mmCIF file of C-alpha atoms in Angstrom:
data_model
loop_
_atom_site.group_PDB
_atom_site.id
_atom_site.type_symbol
_atom_site.label_atom_id
_atom_site.label_comp_id
_atom_site.label_asym_id
_atom_site.label_seq_id
_atom_site.Cartn_x
_atom_site.Cartn_y
_atom_site.Cartn_z
ATOM 1 C CA MET A 1 -33.194 41.586 52.003
ATOM 2 C CA ASN A 2 -29.752 42.787 53.080
ATOM 3 C CA PRO A 3 -27.850 44.028 49.952
ATOM 4 C CA GLN A 4 -24.665 42.211 51.044
ATOM 5 C CA ALA A 5 -26.587 38.947 51.426
ATOM 6 C CA LYS A 6 -28.213 39.416 48.004
ATOM 7 C CA LEU A 7 -24.774 40.041 46.484
ATOM 8 C CA VAL A 8 -23.464 36.796 48.022
ATOM 9 C CA PHE A 9 -26.423 34.816 46.660
ATOM 10 C CA ILE A 10 -26.056 36.269 43.139
ATOM 11 C CA PHE A 11 -22.294 35.610 43.221
ATOM 12 C CA SER A 12 -23.022 32.016 44.306
ATOM 13 C CA LEU A 13 -25.486 31.677 41.406
ATOM 14 C CA LEU A 14 -22.814 32.751 38.936
ATOM 15 C CA LEU A 15 -20.278 30.455 40.610
ATOM 16 C CA GLY A 16 -22.621 27.445 40.451
ATOM 17 C CA THR A 17 -23.501 28.108 36.804
ATOM 18 C CA THR A 18 -19.837 28.539 35.829
ATOM 19 C CA THR A 19 -18.830 25.382 37.732
ATOM 20 C CA THR A 20 -21.413 23.271 35.898
ATOM 21 C CA ILE A 21 -20.843 24.589 32.373
ATOM 22 C CA THR A 22 -17.031 24.330 32.606
ATOM 23 C CA SER A 23 -16.738 20.912 34.286
ATOM 24 C CA ASN A 24 -15.838 17.595 32.651
ATOM 25 C CA HIS A 25 -16.440 15.471 35.770
ATOM 26 C CA TRP A 26 -19.962 14.543 36.877
ATOM 27 C CA ILE A 27 -19.277 15.310 40.554
ATOM 28 C CA MET A 28 -18.218 18.879 39.708
ATOM 29 C CA ALA A 29 -21.289 19.359 37.498
ATOM 30 C CA TRP A 30 -23.530 18.054 40.285
ATOM 31 C CA ALA A 31 -21.838 20.341 42.842
ATOM 32 C CA GLY A 32 -22.467 23.359 40.582
ATOM 33 C CA LEU A 33 -26.154 22.443 40.258
ATOM 34 C CA GLU A 34 -26.456 22.136 44.048
ATOM 35 C CA ILE A 35 -24.784 25.531 44.617
ATOM 36 C CA ASN A 36 -27.269 27.023 42.133
ATOM 37 C CA THR A 37 -30.269 25.478 43.894
ATOM 38 C CA LEU A 38 -29.212 26.632 47.366
ATOM 39 C CA SER A 39 -28.405 30.157 46.102
ATOM 40 C CA ILE A 40 -31.785 30.802 44.465
ATOM 41 C CA LEU A 41 -33.898 29.584 47.431
ATOM 42 C CA PRO A 42 -33.415 32.751 49.585
ATOM 43 C CA LEU A 43 -34.170 34.909 46.524
ATOM 44 C CA ILE A 44 -37.471 33.063 45.948
ATOM 45 C CA SER A 45 -38.551 33.305 49.600
ATOM 46 C CA GLN A 46 -37.283 36.861 50.320
ATOM 47 C CA SER A 47 -40.811 38.297 50.708
ATOM 48 C CA HIS A 48 -41.632 35.861 53.618
ATOM 49 C CA HIS A 49 -45.115 35.430 52.157
ATOM 50 C CA PRO A 50 -46.615 31.911 52.576
ATOM 51 C CA ARG A 51 -46.879 31.632 48.770
ATOM 52 C CA ALA A 52 -43.173 32.421 48.424
ATOM 53 C CA ILE A 53 -42.207 29.882 51.103
ATOM 54 C CA GLU A 54 -44.358 27.268 49.354
ATOM 55 C CA ALA A 55 -42.661 28.072 46.016
ATOM 56 C CA ALA A 56 -39.195 27.760 47.594
ATOM 57 C CA THR A 57 -40.112 24.394 49.168
ATOM 58 C CA LYS A 58 -41.483 23.024 45.868
ATOM 59 C CA TYR A 59 -38.396 24.235 44.030
ATOM 60 C CA PHE A 60 -36.023 22.700 46.572
ATOM 61 C CA LEU A 61 -37.737 19.289 46.595
ATOM 62 C CA THR A 62 -37.899 19.062 42.781
ATOM 63 C CA GLN A 63 -34.323 20.207 42.201
ATOM 64 C CA ALA A 64 -32.952 17.960 44.965
ATOM 65 C CA THR A 65 -34.727 14.959 43.401
ATOM 66 C CA ALA A 66 -33.405 15.820 39.930
ATOM 67 C CA SER A 67 -29.851 16.334 41.236
ATOM 68 C CA THR A 68 -30.016 12.981 43.039
ATOM 69 C CA LEU A 69 -31.097 11.276 39.808
ATOM 70 C CA ILE A 70 -28.239 12.954 37.892
ATOM 71 C CA LEU A 71 -25.750 11.732 40.510
ATOM 72 C CA PHE A 72 -27.316 8.253 40.475
ATOM 73 C CA SER A 73 -27.160 8.008 36.655
ATOM 74 C CA SER A 74 -23.516 9.138 36.576
ATOM 75 C CA MET A 75 -22.599 6.684 39.365
ATOM 76 C CA THR A 76 -24.353 3.834 37.511
ATOM 77 C CA ASN A 77 -22.463 4.752 34.352
ATOM 78 C CA ALA A 78 -19.154 4.879 36.271
ATOM 79 C CA TRP A 79 -19.939 1.509 37.872
ATOM 80 C CA TYR A 80 -20.360 -0.188 34.484
ATOM 81 C CA THR A 81 -17.838 1.730 32.343
ATOM 82 C CA GLY A 82 -15.323 3.215 34.809
ATOM 83 C CA GLN A 83 -15.839 6.693 33.276
ATOM 84 C CA TRP A 84 -16.791 9.857 35.188
ATOM 85 C CA ASP A 85 -16.408 12.062 32.098
ATOM 86 C CA ILE A 86 -19.625 13.896 31.138
ATOM 87 C CA THR A 87 -19.177 13.154 27.429
ATOM 88 C CA GLN A 88 -18.626 9.403 28.056
ATOM 89 C CA MET A 89 -22.164 8.530 29.168
ATOM 90 C CA THR A 90 -22.676 5.217 27.348
ATOM 91 C CA HIS A 91 -24.728 2.888 29.573
ATOM 92 C CA PRO A 92 -28.385 2.768 28.288
ATOM 93 C CA THR A 93 -30.077 2.776 31.735
ATOM 94 C CA SER A 94 -27.898 5.698 32.886
ATOM 95 C CA CYS A 95 -28.777 7.646 29.737
ATOM 96 C CA LEU A 96 -32.497 7.054 30.324
ATOM 97 C CA ILE A 97 -32.300 8.239 33.968
ATOM 98 C CA LEU A 98 -30.173 11.240 32.947
ATOM 99 C CA THR A 99 -32.691 12.300 30.265
ATOM 100 C CA SER A 100 -35.515 12.206 32.845
ATOM 101 C CA ALA A 101 -33.416 14.018 35.486
ATOM 102 C CA ILE A 102 -32.462 16.909 33.197
ATOM 103 C CA ALA A 103 -36.091 17.149 31.992
ATOM 104 C CA MET A 104 -37.126 17.475 35.662
ATOM 105 C CA LYS A 105 -34.457 20.140 36.229
ATOM 106 C CA LEU A 106 -35.712 22.158 33.268
ATOM 107 C CA GLY A 107 -39.424 21.660 33.951
ATOM 108 C CA MET A 108 -40.337 19.767 30.794
ATOM 109 C CA VAL A 109 -43.543 17.742 30.429
ATOM 110 C CA PRO A 110 -44.346 15.448 32.265
ATOM 111 C CA PHE A 111 -42.179 16.971 35.066
ATOM 112 C CA HIS A 112 -43.511 20.501 34.509
ATOM 113 C CA PHE A 113 -46.016 20.860 37.383
ATOM 114 C CA TRP A 114 -43.603 22.611 39.740
ATOM 115 C CA PHE A 115 -42.490 25.395 37.383
ATOM 116 C CA PRO A 116 -45.669 27.554 36.993
ATOM 117 C CA GLU A 117 -46.311 27.346 40.758
ATOM 118 C CA VAL A 118 -42.742 28.322 41.657
ATOM 119 C CA LEU A 119 -42.691 31.199 39.161
ATOM 120 C CA GLN A 120 -46.059 32.449 40.437
ATOM 121 C CA GLY A 121 -44.740 32.552 44.028
ATOM 122 C CA SER A 122 -41.482 34.348 43.127
ATOM 123 C CA PRO A 123 -40.757 38.062 42.588
ATOM 124 C CA LEU A 124 -40.385 39.126 38.947
ATOM 125 C CA THR A 125 -36.595 39.546 39.158
ATOM 126 C CA THR A 126 -36.207 36.055 40.673
ATOM 127 C CA GLY A 127 -38.627 34.746 38.032
ATOM 128 C CA LEU A 128 -36.271 36.139 35.388
ATOM 129 C CA LEU A 129 -33.359 34.212 36.941
ATOM 130 C CA LEU A 130 -35.460 31.024 37.135
ATOM 131 C CA SER A 131 -36.488 31.305 33.479
ATOM 132 C CA THR A 132 -33.045 32.100 32.035
ATOM 133 C CA LEU A 133 -29.918 31.659 34.178
ATOM 134 C CA MET A 134 -31.144 28.581 36.086
ATOM 135 C CA LYS A 135 -31.912 26.768 32.813
ATOM 136 C CA PHE A 136 -28.464 27.350 31.348
ATOM 137 C CA PRO A 137 -26.532 24.627 33.292
ATOM 138 C CA PRO A 138 -29.047 21.794 32.539
ATOM 139 C CA ILE A 139 -29.170 22.805 28.847
ATOM 140 C CA THR A 140 -25.351 22.777 28.795
ATOM 141 C CA LEU A 141 -25.420 19.239 30.226
ATOM 142 C CA LEU A 142 -27.921 18.264 27.507
ATOM 143 C CA PHE A 143 -25.623 19.827 24.899
ATOM 144 C CA MET A 144 -22.603 17.860 26.188
ATOM 145 C CA THR A 145 -24.436 14.515 26.387
ATOM 146 C CA TYR A 146 -26.802 14.785 23.387
ATOM 147 C CA HIS A 147 -25.092 11.941 21.470
ATOM 148 C CA SER A 148 -25.889 9.447 24.252
ATOM 149 C CA LEU A 149 -29.393 10.571 25.293
ATOM 150 C CA ASN A 150 -32.479 8.549 24.400
ATOM 151 C CA PRO A 151 -33.786 10.262 21.209
ATOM 152 C CA THR A 152 -37.276 8.700 21.340
ATOM 153 C CA LEU A 153 -37.896 9.804 24.939
ATOM 154 C CA LEU A 154 -36.448 13.245 24.219
ATOM 155 C CA THR A 155 -38.647 13.738 21.124
ATOM 156 C CA CYS A 156 -41.815 12.593 22.955
ATOM 157 C CA MET A 157 -41.150 14.970 25.876
ATOM 158 C CA ALA A 158 -40.359 17.807 23.442
ATOM 159 C CA ILE A 159 -43.625 17.387 21.496
ATOM 160 C CA MET A 160 -45.657 17.168 24.730
ATOM 161 C CA SER A 161 -43.904 20.249 26.151
ATOM 162 C CA THR A 162 -44.555 22.330 23.032
ATOM 163 C CA ALA A 163 -48.234 21.298 22.876
ATOM 164 C CA LEU A 164 -49.054 21.544 26.599
ATOM 165 C CA GLY A 165 -47.073 24.768 27.045
ATOM 166 C CA GLY A 166 -49.273 26.414 24.410
ATOM 167 C CA TRP A 167 -52.580 24.929 25.552
ATOM 168 C CA MET A 168 -52.199 25.438 29.297
ATOM 169 C CA GLY A 169 -51.157 29.050 28.887
ATOM 170 C CA LEU A 170 -54.435 29.932 27.142
ATOM 171 C CA ASN A 171 -56.745 30.214 30.179
ATOM 172 C CA GLN A 172 -54.301 32.006 32.511
ATOM 173 C CA THR A 173 -54.750 35.526 33.869
ATOM 174 C CA GLN A 174 -51.478 35.703 35.834
ATOM 175 C CA VAL A 175 -48.605 37.041 33.712
ATOM 176 C CA ARG A 176 -45.954 34.930 35.493
ATOM 177 C CA LYS A 177 -47.881 31.711 34.831
ATOM 178 C CA ILE A 178 -48.256 32.603 31.141
ATOM 179 C CA LEU A 179 -44.485 33.173 30.943
ATOM 180 C CA ALA A 180 -43.901 29.856 32.755
ATOM 181 C CA PHE A 181 -45.946 27.954 30.162
ATOM 182 C CA SER A 182 -44.169 29.916 27.427
ATOM 183 C CA SER A 183 -40.880 28.671 28.882
ATOM 184 C CA ILE A 184 -42.145 25.049 28.871
ATOM 185 C CA SER A 185 -43.190 25.426 25.221
ATOM 186 C CA HIS A 186 -39.811 26.888 24.206
ATOM 187 C CA LEU A 187 -38.012 24.033 25.978
ATOM 188 C CA GLY A 188 -39.893 21.652 23.686
ATOM 189 C CA TRP A 189 -38.529 23.477 20.622
ATOM 190 C CA MET A 190 -35.007 23.401 22.074
ATOM 191 C CA THR A 191 -34.952 19.693 22.900
ATOM 192 C CA ILE A 192 -36.606 18.340 19.742
ATOM 193 C CA ILE A 193 -33.726 19.597 17.580
ATOM 194 C CA LEU A 194 -30.998 18.675 20.089
ATOM 195 C CA CYS A 195 -30.135 15.254 18.607
ATOM 196 C CA PHE A 196 -30.011 16.606 15.034
ATOM 197 C CA ASN A 197 -28.430 20.058 15.329
ATOM 198 C CA PRO A 198 -27.315 21.033 18.877
ATOM 199 C CA LYS A 199 -26.154 24.507 17.793
ATOM 200 C CA LEU A 200 -29.754 25.406 16.958
ATOM 201 C CA THR A 201 -30.695 24.503 20.551
ATOM 202 C CA LEU A 202 -28.187 27.039 21.880
ATOM 203 C CA LEU A 203 -29.307 29.693 19.377
ATOM 204 C CA ASN A 204 -32.928 29.156 20.459
ATOM 205 C CA PHE A 205 -31.963 29.389 24.136
ATOM 206 C CA TYR A 206 -29.963 32.605 23.686
ATOM 207 C CA LEU A 207 -32.772 34.320 21.775
ATOM 208 C CA TYR A 208 -35.365 33.024 24.259
ATOM 209 C CA ALA A 209 -33.289 34.356 27.200
ATOM 210 C CA LEU A 210 -32.952 37.736 25.488
ATOM 211 C CA MET A 211 -36.690 38.096 24.757
ATOM 212 C CA THR A 212 -37.760 36.793 28.192
ATOM 213 C CA SER A 213 -35.369 39.199 29.921
ATOM 214 C CA ALA A 214 -36.920 42.104 28.011
ATOM 215 C CA VAL A 215 -40.456 41.011 29.018
ATOM 216 C CA PHE A 216 -39.629 40.402 32.698
ATOM 217 C CA LEU A 217 -37.705 43.663 33.110
ATOM 218 C CA THR A 218 -40.497 45.653 31.447
ATOM 219 C CA LEU A 219 -43.121 44.007 33.684
ATOM 220 C CA ASN A 220 -40.941 44.736 36.718
ATOM 221 C CA THR A 221 -40.671 48.418 35.718
ATOM 222 C CA THR A 222 -44.434 48.796 35.232
ATOM 223 C CA LYS A 223 -45.207 46.586 38.290
ATOM 224 C CA VAL A 224 -47.594 44.360 36.310
ATOM 225 C CA LEU A 225 -48.609 40.936 37.688
ATOM 226 C CA LYS A 226 -52.023 40.336 36.026
ATOM 227 C CA LEU A 227 -53.457 40.784 32.542
ATOM 228 C CA SER A 228 -56.094 43.183 33.916
ATOM 229 C CA THR A 229 -53.314 45.467 35.247
ATOM 230 C CA LEU A 230 -51.453 45.213 31.939
ATOM 231 C CA ILE A 231 -54.444 46.714 30.098
ATOM 232 C CA THR A 232 -54.465 49.841 32.300
ATOM 233 C CA THR A 233 -50.689 50.526 32.143
ATOM 234 C CA TRP A 234 -51.044 51.681 28.531
ATOM 235 C CA THR A 235 -52.025 55.182 29.741
ATOM 236 C CA LYS A 236 -48.977 55.499 32.049
ATOM 237 C CA THR A 237 -46.133 54.355 29.785
ATOM 238 C CA PRO A 238 -47.335 54.070 26.169
ATOM 239 C CA SER A 239 -43.886 53.678 24.563
ATOM 240 C CA LEU A 240 -42.765 51.002 27.044
ATOM 241 C CA ASN A 241 -46.013 49.111 26.535
ATOM 242 C CA ALA A 242 -45.535 49.230 22.766
ATOM 243 C CA MET A 243 -42.061 47.683 23.194
ATOM 244 C CA LEU A 244 -43.534 45.074 25.549
ATOM 245 C CA LEU A 245 -46.128 44.148 22.906
ATOM 246 C CA LEU A 246 -43.378 43.669 20.312
ATOM 247 C CA ALA A 247 -41.320 41.578 22.757
ATOM 248 C CA LEU A 248 -44.351 39.358 23.519
ATOM 249 C CA LEU A 249 -45.110 38.894 19.807
ATOM 250 C CA SER A 250 -41.463 38.021 19.217
ATOM 251 C CA LEU A 251 -41.606 35.522 22.085
ATOM 252 C CA ALA A 252 -44.668 33.992 20.412
ATOM 253 C CA GLY A 253 -42.653 33.516 17.214
ATOM 254 C CA LEU A 254 -44.553 35.878 14.929
ATOM 255 C CA PRO A 255 -42.768 36.653 11.647
ATOM 256 C CA PRO A 256 -40.866 38.862 10.825
ATOM 257 C CA LEU A 257 -39.784 39.343 14.470
ATOM 258 C CA THR A 258 -36.657 37.748 15.969
ATOM 259 C CA GLY A 259 -38.480 34.925 17.785
ATOM 260 C CA PHE A 260 -39.587 33.456 14.447
ATOM 261 C CA LEU A 261 -35.987 32.815 13.313
ATOM 262 C CA PRO A 262 -35.117 29.833 15.585
ATOM 263 C CA LYS A 263 -38.513 28.175 14.963
ATOM 264 C CA TRP A 264 -38.095 28.581 11.221
ATOM 265 C CA LEU A 265 -34.603 27.069 11.319
ATOM 266 C CA ILE A 266 -35.754 24.189 13.570
ATOM 267 C CA ILE A 267 -38.702 23.304 11.297
ATOM 268 C CA GLN A 268 -36.387 23.506 8.274
ATOM 269 C CA GLU A 269 -33.884 21.164 9.947
ATOM 270 C CA LEU A 270 -36.587 18.703 11.059
ATOM 271 C CA THR A 271 -37.930 18.405 7.513
ATOM 272 C CA LYS A 272 -34.506 17.173 6.396
ATOM 273 C CA GLN A 273 -34.367 14.322 8.926
ATOM 274 C CA ASP A 274 -36.822 11.929 7.216
ATOM 275 C CA MET A 275 -38.401 10.962 10.545
ATOM 276 C CA ALA A 276 -41.702 9.725 9.060
ATOM 277 C CA PRO A 277 -42.057 5.920 8.871
ATOM 278 C CA ALA A 278 -41.437 4.446 5.434
ATOM 279 C CA ALA A 279 -44.577 3.616 3.456
ATOM 280 C CA THR A 280 -45.176 -0.105 2.932
#
């Protein structure tokens, strides 16, 4: 790809992300999400391989549907309440549609089917952007509207995402698919605590982005795409592979590594919420 064109697309990505996370009006937030979607599509399909084109098409259709639902929910809310402010989402039906739309944007269960396929068809550097930067605007929208989202729906999707993300990643041999299911699982941890302590959601996302960036950049340096290739790279770059192992264990949440901290704090916070039904 032409370097100037790539620079324009990356600049547009940053512009779209900034527009969404700094806006108070739903139309501006929606516009930022659309800029983001249209900017990442050429980066996904830059190899011109049929798999890459398929990934770009799946990504476009899913994100366009989710953006439409976000716009529809905000319009419904404005119709009933006269408010376009992001923090003033009060109509129950609008909140329900918004919860589903943002879950689709992020790739949470049961709207997760597109994410492993798209990540598998993308280059590793684009996969890094899809796993970190592209998830930041929807998580910011969740953070700004957490008080009005449907907590039951959010908790159910979070538990399913955490469980399925772990289970479906077990029988994979492609590294990008394993990282995609890891992302789905982490999203479950982020959203389950959202209604109780939103700051923990952001802490979890920042640490997840940091660890995922380390893994993706290491894999890109060693040119690893499969687990079988990962086994043989130990002889070429032993020190880098040792760091990759630590980053993967941290991403898995193994104590005493960094990835264990947000999970520990989330479990600690959840135990204080008294969510179990009262005994009769």
